[in-house]
Amino acid sequence: MVGMAILQPVVALAAWTMVMWFWLYGTRIPAMNAAKIDPEELAEDPSITLDNLLPPQVQWKAHNYNHLHEAPTVFYAVSIVLAIIGQGDGLNAQVGWAYVGFRVLHSLVQATVNKMNVRFGFFALSTFCLMFLVARAALALF
């Protein structure tokens, strides 16, 4: 099927998001239990946040999971557009894989050492990939 190669990195990033979900809850639930946090109390009082109750290293995974639902939504949309119009192969697919690689590296840095300069570097590189894909879709459509 012509133009469909870009859907592979789409599925790979969606799968990575699920990996982060497991990592998030695999660390958060034990930390909440150790801190004797009552989830019902959190639900009833919006001033109580897990950022104030759990160690930062636990929350880094949660923050990254949230980040994987922000800019990647543009990646999903533009990739599907490129696939639909038959432009998802070749360079566009390669840039799609680069985008996924940079997002995974961003996740690993944020979830482990959370060094902002390193994170930003991977975020910026992934954003340049995304800009390239958006431009390619715009050129093909307009």
mmCIF file with all atom_site columns, N, CA, C and O in Angstrom, residues 20-58:
data_model
loop_
_atom_site.group_PDB
_atom_site.id
_atom_site.type_symbol
_atom_site.label_atom_id
_atom_site.label_alt_id
_atom_site.label_comp_id
_atom_site.label_asym_id
_atom_site.label_entity_id
_atom_site.label_seq_id
_atom_site.pdbx_PDB_ins_code
_atom_site.Cartn_x
_atom_site.Cartn_y
_atom_site.Cartn_z
_atom_site.occupancy
_atom_site.B_iso_or_equiv
_atom_site.pdbx_formal_charge
_atom_site.auth_seq_id
_atom_site.auth_comp_id
_atom_site.auth_asym_id
_atom_site.auth_atom_id
_atom_site.pdbx_PDB_model_num
ATOM 1   N N  . MET A 1 20 ? 4.924   3.849  28.770 1.00 0.00 ? 20 MET A N  1
ATOM 2   C CA . MET A 1 20 ? 5.021   4.891  29.793 1.00 0.00 ? 20 MET A CA 1
ATOM 3   C C  . MET A 1 20 ? 3.859   4.810  30.778 1.00 0.00 ? 20 MET A C  1
ATOM 4   O O  . MET A 1 20 ? 4.021   5.102  31.964 1.00 0.00 ? 20 MET A O  1
ATOM 5   N N  . TRP A 1 21 ? 2.695   4.408  30.324 1.00 0.00 ? 21 TRP A N  1
ATOM 6   C CA . TRP A 1 21 ? 1.549   4.231  31.220 1.00 0.00 ? 21 TRP A CA 1
ATOM 7   C C  . TRP A 1 21 ? 1.874   3.173  32.273 1.00 0.00 ? 21 TRP A C  1
ATOM 8   O O  . TRP A 1 21 ? 1.646   3.390  33.466 1.00 0.00 ? 21 TRP A O  1
ATOM 9   N N  . PHE A 1 22 ? 2.418   2.040  31.822 1.00 0.00 ? 22 PHE A N  1
ATOM 10  C CA . PHE A 1 22 ? 2.777   0.981  32.771 1.00 0.00 ? 22 PHE A CA 1
ATOM 11  C C  . PHE A 1 22 ? 3.874   1.441  33.727 1.00 0.00 ? 22 PHE A C  1
ATOM 12  O O  . PHE A 1 22 ? 3.824   1.169  34.931 1.00 0.00 ? 22 PHE A O  1
ATOM 13  N N  . TRP A 1 23 ? 4.870   2.156  33.207 1.00 0.00 ? 23 TRP A N  1
ATOM 14  C CA . TRP A 1 23 ? 5.957   2.656  34.046 1.00 0.00 ? 23 TRP A CA 1
ATOM 15  C C  . TRP A 1 23 ? 5.418   3.664  35.071 1.00 0.00 ? 23 TRP A C  1
ATOM 16  O O  . TRP A 1 23 ? 5.785   3.642  36.246 1.00 0.00 ? 23 TRP A O  1
ATOM 17  N N  . LEU A 1 24 ? 4.521   4.533  34.608 1.00 0.00 ? 24 LEU A N  1
ATOM 18  C CA . LEU A 1 24 ? 3.899   5.524  35.484 1.00 0.00 ? 24 LEU A CA 1
ATOM 19  C C  . LEU A 1 24 ? 3.200   4.845  36.662 1.00 0.00 ? 24 LEU A C  1
ATOM 20  O O  . LEU A 1 24 ? 3.485   5.136  37.825 1.00 0.00 ? 24 LEU A O  1
ATOM 21  N N  . TYR A 1 25 ? 2.287   3.927  36.376 1.00 0.00 ? 25 TYR A N  1
ATOM 22  C CA . TYR A 1 25 ? 1.516   3.310  37.450 1.00 0.00 ? 25 TYR A CA 1
ATOM 23  C C  . TYR A 1 25 ? 2.309   2.269  38.222 1.00 0.00 ? 25 TYR A C  1
ATOM 24  O O  . TYR A 1 25 ? 2.038   2.021  39.395 1.00 0.00 ? 25 TYR A O  1
ATOM 25  N N  . GLY A 1 26 ? 3.322   1.697  37.577 1.00 0.00 ? 26 GLY A N  1
ATOM 26  C CA . GLY A 1 26 ? 4.191   0.759  38.282 1.00 0.00 ? 26 GLY A CA 1
ATOM 27  C C  . GLY A 1 26 ? 5.031   1.433  39.353 1.00 0.00 ? 26 GLY A C  1
ATOM 28  O O  . GLY A 1 26 ? 5.486   0.785  40.302 1.00 0.00 ? 26 GLY A O  1
ATOM 29  N N  . THR A 1 27 ? 5.246   2.733  39.226 1.00 0.00 ? 27 THR A N  1
ATOM 30  C CA . THR A 1 27 ? 5.976   3.485  40.249 1.00 0.00 ? 27 THR A CA 1
ATOM 31  C C  . THR A 1 27 ? 5.030   4.305  41.130 1.00 0.00 ? 27 THR A C  1
ATOM 32  O O  . THR A 1 27 ? 5.268   4.445  42.324 1.00 0.00 ? 27 THR A O  1
ATOM 33  N N  . ARG A 1 28 ? 3.965   4.827  40.555 1.00 0.00 ? 28 ARG A N  1
ATOM 34  C CA . ARG A 1 28 ? 3.067   5.698  41.320 1.00 0.00 ? 28 ARG A CA 1
ATOM 35  C C  . ARG A 1 28 ? 2.277   4.939  42.384 1.00 0.00 ? 28 ARG A C  1
ATOM 36  O O  . ARG A 1 28 ? 2.180   5.404  43.523 1.00 0.00 ? 28 ARG A O  1
ATOM 37  N N  . ILE A 1 29 ? 1.708   3.816  42.037 1.00 0.00 ? 29 ILE A N  1
ATOM 38  C CA . ILE A 1 29 ? 0.872   3.088  42.996 1.00 0.00 ? 29 ILE A CA 1
ATOM 39  C C  . ILE A 1 29 ? 1.683   2.650  44.215 1.00 0.00 ? 29 ILE A C  1
ATOM 40  O O  . ILE A 1 29 ? 1.254   2.890  45.349 1.00 0.00 ? 29 ILE A O  1
ATOM 41  N N  . PRO A 1 30 ? 2.868   2.039  44.040 1.00 0.00 ? 30 PRO A N  1
ATOM 42  C CA . PRO A 1 30 ? 3.659   1.702  45.232 1.00 0.00 ? 30 PRO A CA 1
ATOM 43  C C  . PRO A 1 30 ? 4.045   2.943  46.055 1.00 0.00 ? 30 PRO A C  1
ATOM 44  O O  . PRO A 1 30 ? 4.044   2.900  47.290 1.00 0.00 ? 30 PRO A O  1
ATOM 45  N N  . ALA A 1 31 ? 4.362   4.049  45.382 1.00 0.00 ? 31 ALA A N  1
ATOM 46  C CA . ALA A 1 31 ? 4.722   5.276  46.103 1.00 0.00 ? 31 ALA A CA 1
ATOM 47  C C  . ALA A 1 31 ? 3.529   5.827  46.872 1.00 0.00 ? 31 ALA A C  1
ATOM 48  O O  . ALA A 1 31 ? 3.675   6.307  48.007 1.00 0.00 ? 31 ALA A O  1
ATOM 49  N N  . MET A 1 32 ? 2.355   5.766  46.283 1.00 0.00 ? 32 MET A N  1
ATOM 50  C CA . MET A 1 32 ? 1.157   6.221  46.984 1.00 0.00 ? 32 MET A CA 1
ATOM 51  C C  . MET A 1 32 ? 0.856   5.338  48.186 1.00 0.00 ? 32 MET A C  1
ATOM 52  O O  . MET A 1 32 ? 0.494   5.848  49.252 1.00 0.00 ? 32 MET A O  1
ATOM 53  N N  . ASN A 1 33 ? 1.024   4.043  48.020 1.00 0.00 ? 33 ASN A N  1
ATOM 54  C CA . ASN A 1 33 ? 0.805   3.126  49.142 1.00 0.00 ? 33 ASN A CA 1
ATOM 55  C C  . ASN A 1 33 ? 1.806   3.387  50.260 1.00 0.00 ? 33 ASN A C  1
ATOM 56  O O  . ASN A 1 33 ? 1.439   3.419  51.439 1.00 0.00 ? 33 ASN A O  1
ATOM 57  N N  . ALA A 1 34 ? 3.076   3.594  49.899 1.00 0.00 ? 34 ALA A N  1
ATOM 58  C CA . ALA A 1 34 ? 4.115   3.848  50.905 1.00 0.00 ? 34 ALA A CA 1
ATOM 59  C C  . ALA A 1 34 ? 3.851   5.153  51.651 1.00 0.00 ? 34 ALA A C  1
ATOM 60  O O  . ALA A 1 34 ? 4.117   5.249  52.850 1.00 0.00 ? 34 ALA A O  1
ATOM 61  N N  . ALA A 1 35 ? 3.302   6.146  50.945 1.00 0.00 ? 35 ALA A N  1
ATOM 62  C CA . ALA A 1 35 ? 3.005   7.438  51.571 1.00 0.00 ? 35 ALA A CA 1
ATOM 63  C C  . ALA A 1 35 ? 1.631   7.454  52.228 1.00 0.00 ? 35 ALA A C  1
ATOM 64  O O  . ALA A 1 35 ? 1.225   8.479  52.774 1.00 0.00 ? 35 ALA A O  1
ATOM 65  N N  . LYS A 1 36 ? 0.925   6.327  52.139 1.00 0.00 ? 36 LYS A N  1
ATOM 66  C CA . LYS A 1 36 ? -0.420  6.199  52.711 1.00 0.00 ? 36 LYS A CA 1
ATOM 67  C C  . LYS A 1 36 ? -1.368  7.302  52.216 1.00 0.00 ? 36 LYS A C  1
ATOM 68  O O  . LYS A 1 36 ? -2.084  7.932  52.992 1.00 0.00 ? 36 LYS A O  1
ATOM 69  N N  . ILE A 1 37 ? -1.334  7.494  50.911 1.00 0.00 ? 37 ILE A N  1
ATOM 70  C CA . ILE A 1 37 ? -2.182  8.509  50.278 1.00 0.00 ? 37 ILE A CA 1
ATOM 71  C C  . ILE A 1 37 ? -3.530  7.890  49.952 1.00 0.00 ? 37 ILE A C  1
ATOM 72  O O  . ILE A 1 37 ? -3.605  6.817  49.336 1.00 0.00 ? 37 ILE A O  1
ATOM 73  N N  . ASP A 1 38 ? -4.590  8.571  50.346 1.00 0.00 ? 38 ASP A N  1
ATOM 74  C CA . ASP A 1 38 ? -5.950  8.127  50.064 1.00 0.00 ? 38 ASP A CA 1
ATOM 75  C C  . ASP A 1 38 ? -6.419  8.765  48.756 1.00 0.00 ? 38 ASP A C  1
ATOM 76  O O  . ASP A 1 38 ? -6.596  9.990  48.695 1.00 0.00 ? 38 ASP A O  1
ATOM 77  N N  . PRO A 1 39 ? -6.618  7.986  47.696 1.00 0.00 ? 39 PRO A N  1
ATOM 78  C CA . PRO A 1 39 ? -7.050  8.557  46.411 1.00 0.00 ? 39 PRO A CA 1
ATOM 79  C C  . PRO A 1 39 ? -8.368  9.325  46.524 1.00 0.00 ? 39 PRO A C  1
ATOM 80  O O  . PRO A 1 39 ? -8.574  10.306 45.814 1.00 0.00 ? 39 PRO A O  1
ATOM 81  N N  . GLU A 1 40 ? -9.252  8.904  47.410 1.00 0.00 ? 40 GLU A N  1
ATOM 82  C CA . GLU A 1 40 ? -10.537 9.602  47.579 1.00 0.00 ? 40 GLU A CA 1
ATOM 83  C C  . GLU A 1 40 ? -10.311 11.017 48.114 1.00 0.00 ? 40 GLU A C  1
ATOM 84  O O  . GLU A 1 40 ? -10.996 11.952 47.718 1.00 0.00 ? 40 GLU A O  1
ATOM 85  N N  . GLU A 1 41 ? -9.343  11.160 48.997 1.00 0.00 ? 41 GLU A N  1
ATOM 86  C CA . GLU A 1 41 ? -9.023  12.487 49.533 1.00 0.00 ? 41 GLU A CA 1
ATOM 87  C C  . GLU A 1 41 ? -8.499  13.397 48.425 1.00 0.00 ? 41 GLU A C  1
ATOM 88  O O  . GLU A 1 41 ? -8.831  14.586 48.376 1.00 0.00 ? 41 GLU A O  1
ATOM 89  N N  . LEU A 1 42 ? -7.705  12.838 47.516 1.00 0.00 ? 42 LEU A N  1
ATOM 90  C CA . LEU A 1 42 ? -7.212  13.612 46.370 1.00 0.00 ? 42 LEU A CA 1
ATOM 91  C C  . LEU A 1 42 ? -8.363  14.095 45.501 1.00 0.00 ? 42 LEU A C  1
ATOM 92  O O  . LEU A 1 42 ? -8.363  15.226 45.023 1.00 0.00 ? 42 LEU A O  1
ATOM 93  N N  . ALA A 1 43 ? -9.348  13.225 45.304 1.00 0.00 ? 43 ALA A N  1
ATOM 94  C CA . ALA A 1 43 ? -10.483 13.559 44.450 1.00 0.00 ? 43 ALA A CA 1
ATOM 95  C C  . ALA A 1 43 ? -11.354 14.643 45.079 1.00 0.00 ? 43 ALA A C  1
ATOM 96  O O  . ALA A 1 43 ? -11.936 15.471 44.367 1.00 0.00 ? 43 ALA A O  1
ATOM 97  N N  . GLU A 1 44 ? -11.422 14.656 46.387 1.00 0.00 ? 44 GLU A N  1
ATOM 98  C CA . GLU A 1 44 ? -12.295 15.609 47.080 1.00 0.00 ? 44 GLU A CA 1
ATOM 99  C C  . GLU A 1 44 ? -11.647 16.970 47.305 1.00 0.00 ? 44 GLU A C  1
ATOM 100 O O  . GLU A 1 44 ? -12.346 17.955 47.502 1.00 0.00 ? 44 GLU A O  1
ATOM 101 N N  . ASP A 1 45 ? -10.322 17.033 47.313 1.00 0.00 ? 45 ASP A N  1
ATOM 102 C CA . ASP A 1 45 ? -9.630  18.290 47.601 1.00 0.00 ? 45 ASP A CA 1
ATOM 103 C C  . ASP A 1 45 ? -8.645  18.609 46.485 1.00 0.00 ? 45 ASP A C  1
ATOM 104 O O  . ASP A 1 45 ? -7.531  18.091 46.464 1.00 0.00 ? 45 ASP A O  1
ATOM 105 N N  . PRO A 1 46 ? -9.041  19.470 45.538 1.00 0.00 ? 46 PRO A N  1
ATOM 106 C CA . PRO A 1 46 ? -8.156  19.770 44.397 1.00 0.00 ? 46 PRO A CA 1
ATOM 107 C C  . PRO A 1 46 ? -6.872  20.500 44.785 1.00 0.00 ? 46 PRO A C  1
ATOM 108 O O  . PRO A 1 46 ? -5.954  20.596 43.975 1.00 0.00 ? 46 PRO A O  1
ATOM 109 N N  . SER A 1 47 ? -6.782  20.992 46.018 1.00 0.00 ? 47 SER A N  1
ATOM 110 C CA . SER A 1 47 ? -5.544  21.661 46.425 1.00 0.00 ? 47 SER A CA 1
ATOM 111 C C  . SER A 1 47 ? -4.445  20.663 46.775 1.00 0.00 ? 47 SER A C  1
ATOM 112 O O  . SER A 1 47 ? -3.275  21.020 46.844 1.00 0.00 ? 47 SER A O  1
ATOM 113 N N  . ILE A 1 48 ? -4.832  19.411 46.984 1.00 0.00 ? 48 ILE A N  1
ATOM 114 C CA . ILE A 1 48 ? -3.852  18.359 47.267 1.00 0.00 ? 48 ILE A CA 1
ATOM 115 C C  . ILE A 1 48 ? -3.418  17.762 45.932 1.00 0.00 ? 48 ILE A C  1
ATOM 116 O O  . ILE A 1 48 ? -4.242  17.261 45.178 1.00 0.00 ? 48 ILE A O  1
ATOM 117 N N  . THR A 1 49 ? -2.142  17.832 45.624 1.00 0.00 ? 49 THR A N  1
ATOM 118 C CA . THR A 1 49 ? -1.653  17.278 44.363 1.00 0.00 ? 49 THR A CA 1
ATOM 119 C C  . THR A 1 49 ? -0.559  16.251 44.626 1.00 0.00 ? 49 THR A C  1
ATOM 120 O O  . THR A 1 49 ? 0.178   16.351 45.615 1.00 0.00 ? 49 THR A O  1
ATOM 121 N N  . LEU A 1 50 ? -0.473  15.291 43.743 1.00 0.00 ? 50 LEU A N  1
ATOM 122 C CA . LEU A 1 50 ? 0.570   14.281 43.876 1.00 0.00 ? 50 LEU A CA 1
ATOM 123 C C  . LEU A 1 50 ? 1.957   14.886 43.712 1.00 0.00 ? 50 LEU A C  1
ATOM 124 O O  . LEU A 1 50 ? 2.925   14.368 44.253 1.00 0.00 ? 50 LEU A O  1
ATOM 125 N N  . ASP A 1 51 ? 2.053   16.001 42.977 1.00 0.00 ? 51 ASP A N  1
ATOM 126 C CA . ASP A 1 51 ? 3.352   16.668 42.851 1.00 0.00 ? 51 ASP A CA 1
ATOM 127 C C  . ASP A 1 51 ? 3.874   17.116 44.219 1.00 0.00 ? 51 ASP A C  1
ATOM 128 O O  . ASP A 1 51 ? 5.083   17.192 44.431 1.00 0.00 ? 51 ASP A O  1
ATOM 129 N N  . ASN A 1 52 ? 2.957   17.418 45.138 1.00 0.00 ? 52 ASN A N  1
ATOM 130 C CA . ASN A 1 52 ? 3.361   17.834 46.482 1.00 0.00 ? 52 ASN A CA 1
ATOM 131 C C  . ASN A 1 52 ? 3.531   16.664 47.443 1.00 0.00 ? 52 ASN A C  1
ATOM 132 O O  . ASN A 1 52 ? 4.091   16.840 48.519 1.00 0.00 ? 52 ASN A O  1
ATOM 133 N N  . LEU A 1 53 ? 3.029   15.491 47.070 1.00 0.00 ? 53 LEU A N  1
ATOM 134 C CA . LEU A 1 53 ? 3.022   14.358 47.997 1.00 0.00 ? 53 LEU A CA 1
ATOM 135 C C  . LEU A 1 53 ? 4.006   13.247 47.646 1.00 0.00 ? 53 LEU A C  1
ATOM 136 O O  . LEU A 1 53 ? 4.416   12.501 48.527 1.00 0.00 ? 53 LEU A O  1
ATOM 137 N N  . LEU A 1 54 ? 4.333   13.126 46.375 1.00 0.00 ? 54 LEU A N  1
ATOM 138 C CA . LEU A 1 54 ? 5.204   12.030 45.938 1.00 0.00 ? 54 LEU A CA 1
ATOM 139 C C  . LEU A 1 54 ? 6.579   12.559 45.548 1.00 0.00 ? 54 LEU A C  1
ATOM 140 O O  . LEU A 1 54 ? 6.718   13.722 45.164 1.00 0.00 ? 54 LEU A O  1
ATOM 141 N N  . PRO A 1 55 ? 7.580   11.697 45.596 1.00 0.00 ? 55 PRO A N  1
ATOM 142 C CA . PRO A 1 55 ? 8.916   12.118 45.175 1.00 0.00 ? 55 PRO A CA 1
ATOM 143 C C  . PRO A 1 55 ? 8.919   12.542 43.702 1.00 0.00 ? 55 PRO A C  1
ATOM 144 O O  . PRO A 1 55 ? 8.190   11.979 42.884 1.00 0.00 ? 55 PRO A O  1
ATOM 145 N N  . PRO A 1 56 ? 9.743   13.521 43.361 1.00 0.00 ? 56 PRO A N  1
ATOM 146 C CA . PRO A 1 56 ? 9.797   13.981 41.967 1.00 0.00 ? 56 PRO A CA 1
ATOM 147 C C  . PRO A 1 56 ? 10.085  12.847 40.987 1.00 0.00 ? 56 PRO A C  1
ATOM 148 O O  . PRO A 1 56 ? 9.510   12.819 39.898 1.00 0.00 ? 56 PRO A O  1
ATOM 149 N N  . GLN A 1 57 ? 10.949  11.911 41.363 1.00 0.00 ? 57 GLN A N  1
ATOM 150 C CA . GLN A 1 57 ? 11.308  10.819 40.459 1.00 0.00 ? 57 GLN A CA 1
ATOM 151 C C  . GLN A 1 57 ? 10.088  9.981  40.079 1.00 0.00 ? 57 GLN A C  1
ATOM 152 O O  . GLN A 1 57 ? 10.047  9.406  38.994 1.00 0.00 ? 57 GLN A O  1
ATOM 153 N N  . VAL A 1 58 ? 9.111   9.919  40.958 1.00 0.00 ? 58 VAL A N  1
ATOM 154 C CA . VAL A 1 58 ? 7.872   9.195  40.657 1.00 0.00 ? 58 VAL A CA 1
ATOM 155 C C  . VAL A 1 58 ? 7.019   10.028 39.701 1.00 0.00 ? 58 VAL A C  1
ATOM 156 O O  . VAL A 1 58 ? 6.493   9.509  38.724 1.00 0.00 ? 58 VAL A O  1
#
